[in-house]
CSV table of C-alpha atoms and ligand atoms in Angstrom, one decimal:
chain,number,residue,atom,x,y,z
A,1,MET,CA,-9.2,-22.5,3.0
A,2,SER,CA,-9.1,-19.7,5.6
A,3,GLU,CA,-12.2,-18.4,7.3
A,4,SER,CA,-11.9,-15.1,5.3
A,5,GLU,CA,-11.9,-17.0,2.0
A,6,SER,CA,-14.8,-19.1,3.0
A,7,THR,CA,-16.9,-16.0,3.8
A,8,GLY,CA,-16.0,-14.4,0.5
A,9,PHE,CA,-14.2,-11.5,2.1
A,10,GLN,CA,-12.7,-9.1,-0.4
A,11,PRO,CA,-10.2,-6.8,1.3
A,12,LYS,CA,-10.1,-3.1,0.3
A,13,ILE,CA,-6.5,-2.1,-0.5
A,14,VAL,CA,-5.4,1.5,-0.9
A,15,ALA,CA,-2.2,1.9,-2.8
A,16,PHE,CA,-0.2,5.1,-2.6
A,17,VAL,CA,2.1,5.1,-5.6
A,18,CYS,CA,4.6,7.6,-7.0
A,19,ASN,CA,3.8,9.1,-10.4
A,20,TRP,CA,7.1,8.3,-12.1
A,21,CYS,CA,7.7,4.7,-11.5
A,22,THR,CA,5.0,2.6,-9.8
A,23,TYR,CA,2.0,4.4,-11.4
A,24,ALA,CA,3.6,3.9,-14.8
A,25,GLY,CA,4.3,0.2,-13.9
A,26,ALA,CA,0.6,-0.2,-12.9
A,27,ASP,CA,-0.3,1.5,-16.2
A,28,LEU,CA,1.9,-0.9,-18.1
A,29,ALA,CA,0.2,-3.9,-16.3
A,30,GLY,CA,-3.1,-2.5,-17.6
A,31,THR,CA,-2.0,-1.8,-21.1
A,32,SER,CA,-0.4,-5.3,-21.2
A,33,ARG,CA,-3.7,-6.8,-20.0
A,34,THR,CA,-2.0,-8.4,-17.1
A,35,LYS,CA,-4.7,-9.7,-14.7
A,36,TYR,CA,-4.6,-8.9,-11.0
A,37,GLY,CA,-7.0,-8.4,-8.2
A,38,ALA,CA,-9.5,-5.5,-8.6
A,39,ASN,CA,-9.4,-4.8,-4.8
A,40,VAL,CA,-6.8,-2.1,-5.1
A,41,ARG,CA,-7.6,1.7,-5.3
A,42,VAL,CA,-4.6,3.6,-6.6
A,43,ILE,CA,-3.8,7.1,-5.4
A,44,ARG,CA,-1.0,8.7,-7.4
A,45,VAL,CA,1.3,11.1,-5.6
A,46,PRO,CA,4.4,12.9,-7.0
A,47,CYS,CA,6.9,10.9,-5.0
A,48,THR,CA,6.8,8.4,-2.1
A,49,GLY,CA,8.6,11.1,-0.1
A,50,ARG,CA,5.4,13.1,-0.3
A,51,ILE,CA,3.3,10.4,1.5
A,52,SER,CA,2.6,11.3,5.1
A,53,PRO,CA,1.9,8.6,7.6
A,54,LEU,CA,-1.3,10.4,8.2
A,55,PHE,CA,-2.5,9.4,4.7
A,56,VAL,CA,-2.1,5.8,5.8
A,57,LEU,CA,-3.9,6.3,9.1
A,58,LYS,CA,-6.7,8.1,7.2
A,59,ALA,CA,-7.0,5.2,4.8
A,60,PHE,CA,-7.3,2.7,7.6
A,61,GLU,CA,-9.8,5.0,9.5
A,62,ASN,CA,-12.0,5.2,6.4
A,63,GLY,CA,-12.2,1.5,5.8
A,64,ALA,CA,-9.1,0.2,4.1
A,65,ASP,CA,-8.1,-3.3,5.2
A,66,GLY,CA,-4.6,-2.9,3.8
A,67,VAL,CA,-2.3,-0.2,2.5
A,68,LEU,CA,0.4,-0.5,-0.1
A,69,VAL,CA,3.1,2.2,-0.6
A,70,SER,CA,5.3,1.9,-3.7
A,71,GLY,CA,7.7,4.0,-5.6
A,72,CYS,CA,10.9,4.2,-7.6
A,73,HIS,CA,13.8,1.8,-6.8
A,74,PRO,CA,16.6,3.2,-4.6
A,75,GLY,CA,18.7,5.5,-6.8
A,76,ASP,CA,15.9,6.2,-9.3
A,77,CYS,CA,13.8,8.7,-7.4
A,78,HIS,CA,13.0,11.7,-9.6
A,79,TYR,CA,13.4,14.0,-6.6
A,80,ILE,CA,16.8,12.5,-5.7
A,81,SER,CA,16.2,11.2,-2.2
A,82,GLY,CA,12.4,11.1,-1.7
A,83,ASN,CA,12.3,7.3,-1.6
A,84,TYR,CA,15.1,7.1,0.9
A,85,HIS,CA,13.2,9.4,3.2
A,86,ALA,CA,10.1,7.3,2.6
A,87,ARG,CA,11.9,4.0,3.4
A,88,ARG,CA,13.2,5.4,6.7
A,89,ARG,CA,9.8,6.8,7.6
A,90,TRP,CA,8.1,3.4,6.9
A,91,THR,CA,10.6,1.5,8.9
A,92,VAL,CA,9.7,3.6,12.0
A,93,PHE,CA,6.0,3.9,11.1
A,94,ARG,CA,5.4,0.1,10.8
A,95,GLU,CA,6.8,-0.4,14.3
A,96,GLU,CA,4.5,2.3,15.6
A,97,LEU,CA,1.4,0.7,14.0
A,98,PHE,CA,2.4,-2.6,15.6
A,99,PHE,CA,2.7,-0.8,19.0
A,100,LEU,CA,-0.8,0.6,18.4
A,101,GLY,CA,-2.2,-2.9,17.8
A,102,LEU,CA,-2.4,-3.0,14.0
A,103,ASP,CA,-1.0,-6.0,12.3
A,104,PRO,CA,2.1,-4.9,10.3
A,105,GLY,CA,1.0,-7.3,7.6
A,106,ARG,CA,-1.6,-4.7,6.6
A,107,LEU,CA,1.0,-2.2,5.5
A,108,HIS,CA,3.3,-3.1,2.6
A,109,PHE,CA,6.1,-1.1,1.0
A,110,SER,CA,7.7,-1.9,-2.3
A,111,TRP,CA,9.7,-0.6,-5.3
A,112,VAL,CA,8.1,-1.0,-8.7
A,113,SER,CA,9.6,0.7,-11.8
A,114,ALA,CA,7.8,1.8,-14.9
A,115,ALA,CA,9.0,-1.3,-16.7
A,116,GLU,CA,7.7,-3.8,-14.0
A,117,GLY,CA,4.1,-4.2,-14.9
A,118,GLY,CA,4.3,-7.9,-14.0
A,119,LYS,CA,5.9,-7.2,-10.7
A,120,TRP,CA,3.1,-4.7,-9.9
A,121,ALA,CA,0.4,-7.3,-10.7
A,122,ALA,CA,2.1,-10.0,-8.6
A,123,LEU,CA,2.6,-7.5,-5.7
A,124,VAL,CA,-1.0,-6.5,-5.7
A,125,ASP,CA,-2.1,-10.2,-5.7
A,126,LYS,CA,0.3,-11.0,-2.8
A,127,VAL,CA,-0.9,-8.1,-0.7
A,128,ILE,CA,-4.6,-9.0,-1.3
A,129,THR,CA,-3.9,-12.6,-0.3
A,130,GLU,CA,-2.0,-11.6,2.9
A,131,VAL,CA,-4.6,-9.1,3.9
A,132,ARG,CA,-7.4,-11.5,3.2
A,133,GLU,CA,-5.8,-14.0,5.6
A,134,LEU,CA,-5.8,-11.3,8.3
A,135,GLY,CA,-9.6,-10.7,7.8
A,136,PRO,CA,-11.5,-7.4,7.8
A,137,LEU,CA,-10.1,-4.4,9.7
A,138,SER,CA,-13.2,-3.2,11.5
A,139,SER,CA,-11.7,-2.1,14.8
A,140,TRP,CA,-10.0,1.0,13.3
A,141,SER,CA,-12.8,2.2,11.1
A,142,ARG,CA,-14.9,5.2,12.1
A,143,LYS,CA,-18.1,3.3,11.5
A,144,ALA,CA,-17.1,0.5,13.8
A,145,SER,CA,-16.0,2.8,16.6
A,146,SER,CA,-19.2,4.8,16.5
A,147,ALA,CA,-21.4,1.7,16.5
B,201,FES,S1,9.8,10.0,-7.7
B,201,FES,FE1,9.3,7.9,-7.4
B,201,FES,S2,9.8,7.6,-5.3
B,201,FES,FE2,10.4,9.7,-5.7
């Protein structure tokens, strides 16, 4: 049992998901009554191509311990190439976060379609477990830096 588990730490996960695939997949998980961690707060956006890296920084700044970005599978984006732009952006952004001292394990990127409710539930549980292992992210939060 890790130190985070023994202290009962429950990480806050912010998930930015595209409206057309992952949000529908998360909805399917709900309507199918698939159980998964309640630590995730879902923010629906039109497409992963719309997600600015600043959204992610703001989430961490305001207390998120981990961030998940998920959208349509390659070739399925409803705006043709938004997810390809997002994939390229996250490849670079993860490296920048690592350079800034943030553990890259706190930022996850995935593809979940509208038919993959089970995959969504498993993904959320995996992210929660990994972020719980890393412990709370206090050094980037506004409250911690002003204390
Ligand atoms: S519409 Fe889902 S990633 Fe673009």
